[in-house]
PDB file of C-alpha atoms in Angstrom:
ATOM      1  CA  MET A  25     -25.501 -35.521 -14.075  1.00  0.00           C
ATOM      2  CA  GLU A  26     -25.069 -31.828 -13.226  1.00  0.00           C
ATOM      3  CA  GLU A  27     -28.015 -31.962 -10.805  1.00  0.00           C
ATOM      4  CA  GLU A  28     -26.533 -34.995  -9.031  1.00  0.00           C
ATOM      5  CA  LEU A  29     -23.162 -33.272  -8.766  1.00  0.00           C
ATOM      6  CA  GLN A  30     -24.815 -30.198  -7.211  1.00  0.00           C
ATOM      7  CA  LYS A  31     -26.574 -32.434  -4.660  1.00  0.00           C
ATOM      8  CA  LEU A  32     -23.228 -33.938  -3.658  1.00  0.00           C
ATOM      9  CA  LEU A  33     -21.662 -30.473  -3.355  1.00  0.00           C
ATOM     10  CA  ASP A  34     -24.587 -29.267  -1.231  1.00  0.00           C
ATOM     11  CA  LYS A  35     -24.418 -32.309   1.038  1.00  0.00           C
ATOM     12  CA  GLN A  36     -20.670 -31.821   1.477  1.00  0.00           C
ATOM     13  CA  ALA A  37     -21.119 -28.126   2.316  1.00  0.00           C
ATOM     14  CA  ILE A  38     -23.804 -28.980   4.888  1.00  0.00           C
ATOM     15  CA  SER A  39     -21.640 -31.708   6.464  1.00  0.00           C
ATOM     16  CA  GLU A  40     -18.754 -29.246   6.744  1.00  0.00           C
ATOM     17  CA  VAL A  41     -20.995 -26.858   8.717  1.00  0.00           C
ATOM     18  CA  ILE A  42     -21.814 -29.652  11.163  1.00  0.00           C
ATOM     19  CA  TRP A  43     -18.116 -30.532  11.558  1.00  0.00           C
ATOM     20  CA  ARG A  44     -17.186 -26.829  11.851  1.00  0.00           C
ATOM     21  CA  TYR A  45     -19.523 -26.506  14.835  1.00  0.00           C
ATOM     22  CA  CYS A  46     -17.536 -29.194  16.689  1.00  0.00           C
ATOM     23  CA  ARG A  47     -14.234 -27.541  15.829  1.00  0.00           C
ATOM     24  CA  GLY A  48     -15.472 -24.120  16.926  1.00  0.00           C
ATOM     25  CA  MET A  49     -16.724 -25.466  20.236  1.00  0.00           C
ATOM     26  CA  ASP A  50     -13.560 -27.428  21.037  1.00  0.00           C
ATOM     27  CA  ARG A  51     -11.196 -24.621  20.014  1.00  0.00           C
ATOM     28  CA  MET A  52     -13.305 -22.027  21.881  1.00  0.00           C
ATOM     29  CA  ASP A  53     -13.608 -20.101  18.595  1.00  0.00           C
ATOM     30  CA  LYS A  54     -16.817 -18.131  18.991  1.00  0.00           C
ATOM     31  CA  GLU A  55     -16.753 -16.657  15.485  1.00  0.00           C
ATOM     32  CA  LEU A  56     -16.281 -20.083  13.900  1.00  0.00           C
ATOM     33  CA  THR A  57     -19.069 -21.561  16.033  1.00  0.00           C
ATOM     34  CA  LEU A  58     -21.538 -18.783  15.204  1.00  0.00           C
ATOM     35  CA  SER A  59     -20.723 -19.077  11.484  1.00  0.00           C
ATOM     36  CA  CYS A  60     -22.687 -22.344  11.520  1.00  0.00           C
ATOM     37  CA  TRP A  61     -26.002 -20.453  11.803  1.00  0.00           C
ATOM     38  CA  HIS A  62     -27.554 -17.881   9.537  1.00  0.00           C
ATOM     39  CA  PRO A  63     -28.251 -14.560  11.304  1.00  0.00           C
ATOM     40  CA  GLY A  64     -31.375 -14.998  13.403  1.00  0.00           C
ATOM     41  CA  GLY A  65     -30.822 -18.761  13.673  1.00  0.00           C
ATOM     42  CA  THR A  66     -32.163 -20.559  16.722  1.00  0.00           C
ATOM     43  CA  ASP A  67     -31.051 -23.406  18.967  1.00  0.00           C
ATOM     44  CA  ASP A  68     -33.008 -25.790  21.191  1.00  0.00           C
ATOM     45  CA  HIS A  69     -30.819 -27.632  23.709  1.00  0.00           C
ATOM     46  CA  ALA A  70     -33.743 -27.768  26.172  1.00  0.00           C
ATOM     47  CA  PRO A  71     -33.791 -27.918  29.098  1.00  0.00           C
ATOM     48  CA  LEU A  72     -30.296 -26.367  29.096  1.00  0.00           C
ATOM     49  CA  PHE A  73     -31.043 -23.592  26.593  1.00  0.00           C
ATOM     50  CA  LYS A  74     -33.713 -22.609  24.085  1.00  0.00           C
ATOM     51  CA  GLY A  75     -33.468 -19.391  22.076  1.00  0.00           C
ATOM     52  CA  THR A  76     -31.260 -17.694  19.516  1.00  0.00           C
ATOM     53  CA  ALA A  77     -28.003 -19.248  18.363  1.00  0.00           C
ATOM     54  CA  VAL A  78     -26.189 -16.107  19.532  1.00  0.00           C
ATOM     55  CA  GLY A  79     -27.842 -16.445  22.935  1.00  0.00           C
ATOM     56  CA  PHE A  80     -26.880 -20.121  23.095  1.00  0.00           C
ATOM     57  CA  VAL A  81     -23.213 -19.414  22.391  1.00  0.00           C
ATOM     58  CA  GLU A  82     -23.134 -16.467  24.827  1.00  0.00           C
ATOM     59  CA  TRP A  83     -24.709 -18.640  27.553  1.00  0.00           C
ATOM     60  CA  LEU A  84     -22.460 -21.645  26.896  1.00  0.00           C
ATOM     61  CA  TRP A  85     -19.116 -19.865  26.442  1.00  0.00           C
ATOM     62  CA  PRO A  86     -18.294 -19.180  30.111  1.00  0.00           C
ATOM     63  CA  ILE A  87     -19.452 -22.690  31.017  1.00  0.00           C
ATOM     64  CA  HIS A  88     -17.102 -24.275  28.483  1.00  0.00           C
ATOM     65  CA  ALA A  89     -14.280 -21.850  29.360  1.00  0.00           C
ATOM     66  CA  ALA A  90     -14.318 -23.184  32.930  1.00  0.00           C
ATOM     67  CA  MET A  91     -13.781 -26.734  31.681  1.00  0.00           C
ATOM     68  CA  ALA A  92     -10.337 -28.302  31.302  1.00  0.00           C
ATOM     69  CA  ALA A  93     -11.208 -29.815  27.913  1.00  0.00           C
ATOM     70  CA  THR A  94     -14.115 -30.563  25.606  1.00  0.00           C
ATOM     71  CA  ARG A  95     -14.493 -32.961  22.706  1.00  0.00           C
ATOM     72  CA  HIS A  96     -17.480 -32.826  20.362  1.00  0.00           C
ATOM     73  CA  LEU A  97     -17.788 -35.591  17.772  1.00  0.00           C
ATOM     74  CA  VAL A  98     -20.454 -36.158  15.121  1.00  0.00           C
ATOM     75  CA  SER A  99     -21.221 -39.128  12.897  1.00  0.00           C
ATOM     76  CA  ASN A 100     -23.964 -40.754  10.840  1.00  0.00           C
ATOM     77  CA  ILE A 101     -24.849 -37.524   9.030  1.00  0.00           C
ATOM     78  CA  THR A 102     -28.042 -37.825   6.998  1.00  0.00           C
ATOM     79  CA  VAL A 103     -29.004 -34.955   4.674  1.00  0.00           C
ATOM     80  CA  GLU A 104     -32.353 -34.574   2.899  1.00  0.00           C
ATOM     81  CA  LEU A 105     -32.320 -31.798   0.290  1.00  0.00           C
ATOM     82  CA  ASN A 106     -35.243 -29.838  -1.106  1.00  0.00           C
ATOM     83  CA  GLY A 107     -33.910 -27.023  -3.283  1.00  0.00           C
ATOM     84  CA  ASP A 108     -32.317 -24.417  -1.018  1.00  0.00           C
ATOM     85  CA  ARG A 109     -33.618 -26.116   2.134  1.00  0.00           C
ATOM     86  CA  ALA A 110     -32.373 -29.210   3.910  1.00  0.00           C
ATOM     87  CA  ALA A 111     -33.063 -31.297   6.971  1.00  0.00           C
ATOM     88  CA  THR A 112     -30.239 -33.172   8.674  1.00  0.00           C
ATOM     89  CA  GLU A 113     -29.793 -35.687  11.429  1.00  0.00           C
ATOM     90  CA  CYS A 114     -26.480 -36.681  12.947  1.00  0.00           C
ATOM     91  CA  ALA A 115     -25.330 -38.492  16.046  1.00  0.00           C
ATOM     92  CA  TRP A 116     -23.220 -36.521  18.533  1.00  0.00           C
ATOM     93  CA  PHE A 117     -20.897 -37.543  21.324  1.00  0.00           C
ATOM     94  CA  VAL A 118     -19.472 -35.087  23.843  1.00  0.00           C
ATOM     95  CA  HIS A 119     -16.775 -35.550  26.468  1.00  0.00           C
ATOM     96  CA  LEU A 120     -16.443 -32.694  28.958  1.00  0.00           C
ATOM     97  CA  ARG A 121     -13.656 -32.559  31.571  1.00  0.00           C
ATOM     98  CA  ILE A 122     -14.631 -30.381  34.547  1.00  0.00           C
ATOM     99  CA  PRO A 123     -12.349 -29.469  37.452  1.00  0.00           C
ATOM    100  CA  ARG A 124     -14.097 -28.967  40.821  1.00  0.00           C
ATOM    101  CA  GLY A 125     -11.662 -28.111  43.595  1.00  0.00           C
ATOM    102  CA  ASP A 126      -9.080 -30.894  43.732  1.00  0.00           C
ATOM    103  CA  ASP A 127     -11.329 -33.259  41.779  1.00  0.00           C
ATOM    104  CA  ILE A 128     -11.856 -33.778  38.070  1.00  0.00           C
ATOM    105  CA  TYR A 129     -15.147 -34.990  36.617  1.00  0.00           C
ATOM    106  CA  ASP A 130     -15.831 -36.310  33.144  1.00  0.00           C
ATOM    107  CA  ILE A 131     -19.258 -35.960  31.590  1.00  0.00           C
ATOM    108  CA  MET A 132     -19.859 -38.122  28.551  1.00  0.00           C
ATOM    109  CA  GLY A 133     -23.063 -37.909  26.640  1.00  0.00           C
ATOM    110  CA  ASP A 134     -24.556 -38.623  23.278  1.00  0.00           C
ATOM    111  CA  GLY A 135     -27.591 -37.806  21.262  1.00  0.00           C
ATOM    112  CA  ARG A 136     -28.658 -36.362  17.927  1.00  0.00           C
ATOM    113  CA  TYR A 137     -28.683 -32.958  16.261  1.00  0.00           C
ATOM    114  CA  LEU A 138     -31.713 -32.371  14.057  1.00  0.00           C
ATOM    115  CA  ASP A 139     -31.037 -29.303  11.942  1.00  0.00           C
ATOM    116  CA  HIS A 140     -32.982 -27.150   9.510  1.00  0.00           C
ATOM    117  CA  PHE A 141     -30.589 -25.711   6.912  1.00  0.00           C
ATOM    118  CA  GLU A 142     -31.087 -23.064   4.263  1.00  0.00           C
ATOM    119  CA  LYS A 143     -28.878 -21.948   1.421  1.00  0.00           C
ATOM    120  CA  ILE A 144     -28.965 -18.146   1.468  1.00  0.00           C
ATOM    121  CA  GLY A 145     -26.725 -16.143  -0.829  1.00  0.00           C
ATOM    122  CA  GLY A 146     -25.034 -19.393  -1.858  1.00  0.00           C
ATOM    123  CA  ILE A 147     -24.151 -20.256   1.786  1.00  0.00           C
ATOM    124  CA  TRP A 148     -25.532 -23.271   3.630  1.00  0.00           C
ATOM    125  CA  ALA A 149     -26.075 -22.669   7.359  1.00  0.00           C
ATOM    126  CA  ILE A 150     -28.387 -23.749  10.155  1.00  0.00           C
ATOM    127  CA  THR A 151     -31.640 -21.869  10.675  1.00  0.00           C
ATOM    128  CA  HIS A 152     -32.730 -24.036  13.612  1.00  0.00           C
ATOM    129  CA  ARG A 153     -31.024 -26.798  15.602  1.00  0.00           C
ATOM    130  CA  THR A 154     -32.720 -29.206  17.981  1.00  0.00           C
ATOM    131  CA  SER A 155     -30.416 -31.284  20.166  1.00  0.00           C
ATOM    132  CA  ILE A 156     -31.885 -34.481  21.558  1.00  0.00           C
ATOM    133  CA  GLY A 157     -29.856 -36.076  24.342  1.00  0.00           C
ATOM    134  CA  CYS A 158     -29.957 -39.840  24.748  1.00  0.00           C
ATOM    135  CA  MET A 159     -27.445 -40.939  27.383  1.00  0.00           C
ATOM    136  CA  THR A 160     -25.243 -39.111  29.884  1.00  0.00           C
ATOM    137  CA  ARG A 161     -22.694 -40.443  32.336  1.00  0.00           C
ATOM    138  CA  THR A 162     -20.641 -38.511  34.880  1.00  0.00           C
ATOM    139  CA  THR A 163     -17.562 -40.037  36.459  1.00  0.00           C
ATOM    140  CA  LYS A 164     -15.053 -38.749  38.970  1.00  0.00           C
ATOM    141  CA  GLN A 165     -11.483 -39.228  37.792  1.00  0.00           C
ATOM    142  CA  HIS A 166      -9.230 -41.298  39.989  1.00  0.00           C
ATOM    143  CA  PRO A 167      -5.892 -39.400  40.108  1.00  0.00           C
ATOM    144  CA  ALA A 168      -3.909 -42.498  39.123  1.00  0.00           C
ATOM    145  CA  LEU A 169      -6.064 -43.006  36.037  1.00  0.00           C
ATOM    146  CA  ALA A 170      -5.945 -39.389  34.851  1.00  0.00           C
ATOM    147  CA  THR A 171      -2.360 -39.638  33.579  1.00  0.00           C
ATOM    148  CA  MET A 172      -0.155 -42.023  31.664  1.00  0.00           C
ATOM    149  CA  ASP A 173       2.441 -42.122  34.452  1.00  0.00           C
ATOM    150  CA  PRO A 174       3.707 -44.771  34.502  1.00  0.00           C
ATOM    151  CA  PRO A 175       3.071 -45.200  30.758  1.00  0.00           C
ATOM    152  CA  LEU A 176       0.868 -48.130  29.837  1.00  0.00           C
ATOM    153  CA  ILE A 177       2.363 -47.970  26.341  1.00  0.00           C
ATOM    154  CA  THR A 178       6.146 -47.848  25.997  1.00  0.00           C
ATOM    155  CA  PRO A 179       7.058 -44.788  23.877  1.00  0.00           C
ATOM    156  CA  ASN A 180       9.198 -45.388  20.814  1.00  0.00           C
ATOM    157  CA  ASN A 181      10.589 -41.832  20.959  1.00  0.00           C
ATOM    158  CA  PRO A 182      10.534 -40.780  24.627  1.00  0.00           C
ATOM    159  CA  GLU A 183      12.903 -37.867  23.895  1.00  0.00           C
ATOM    160  CA  SER A 184      10.382 -36.264  21.516  1.00  0.00           C
ATOM    161  CA  ALA A 185       7.832 -33.854  22.944  1.00  0.00           C
ATOM    162  CA  ALA A 186       4.216 -34.406  21.980  1.00  0.00           C
ATOM    163  CA  ALA A 187       2.608 -31.693  19.884  1.00  0.00           C
ATOM    164  CA  PRO A 188       0.898 -29.287  22.283  1.00  0.00           C
ATOM    165  CA  TRP A 189      -2.799 -28.622  22.083  1.00  0.00           C
ATOM    166  CA  SER A 190      -4.786 -25.584  23.101  1.00  0.00           C
ATOM    167  CA  ARG A 191      -8.476 -24.872  23.518  1.00  0.00           C
ATOM    168  CA  ASP A 192      -8.221 -21.619  21.562  1.00  0.00           C
ATOM    169  CA  THR A 193      -6.779 -20.179  18.378  1.00  0.00           C
ATOM    170  CA  ASP A 194      -3.234 -20.821  19.683  1.00  0.00           C
ATOM    171  CA  ASP A 195      -3.810 -24.486  18.811  1.00  0.00           C
ATOM    172  CA  TYR A 196      -1.363 -25.832  16.229  1.00  0.00           C
ATOM    173  CA  SER A 197      -4.238 -26.526  13.808  1.00  0.00           C
ATOM    174  CA  TYR A 198      -4.684 -22.763  13.256  1.00  0.00           C
ATOM    175  CA  GLN A 199      -0.987 -22.473  12.270  1.00  0.00           C
ATOM    176  CA  LEU A 200      -1.352 -25.436   9.915  1.00  0.00           C
ATOM    177  CA  PHE A 201      -4.428 -24.064   8.150  1.00  0.00           C
ATOM    178  CA  SER A 202      -2.961 -20.553   8.010  1.00  0.00           C
ATOM    179  CA  ALA A 203       0.245 -21.859   6.413  1.00  0.00           C
ATOM    180  CA  ILE A 204      -1.585 -23.287   3.387  1.00  0.00           C
ATOM    181  CA  ARG A 205      -3.384 -19.968   2.796  1.00  0.00           C
ATOM    182  CA  ASN A 206      -0.093 -18.054   2.400  1.00  0.00           C
TER     183      ASN A 206
END
């Protein structure tokens, strides 16, 4: 029973690394993103990038910073454990909103992350990630479709402001998580 419990704890810890990567990317939190790899970890997003995880994040950061928004989602996480090593597969979906002059483009793509994990010093992290893209679609936003004006859904509380979001550590989620630590 204790061995089975440890397997569940390990699988949960590994899944949280995969989810943390998405959060780090979408909140433009470099430290959080890099915490998903062990030092010396590598990343293969070929043909876009192939090299160290640090190199990948350094290359990608200015590209993502120029975007209006990003959304990384993962699902169908499969984890195979072998002691302090693991192999994972998960499906990813990304939505990237890119301004170009007066136009806005959306890139939507999906694929799979295939990760090698190791537990070093009690910490699970990626040693190597391979990203395999499956489908990509780019669309140009029509200005009338880029907003909810006029609203297609009648608000119940039109006087209430929506919670603001931010692509950095000013996002409300950082306040929320910080509040439970104090």
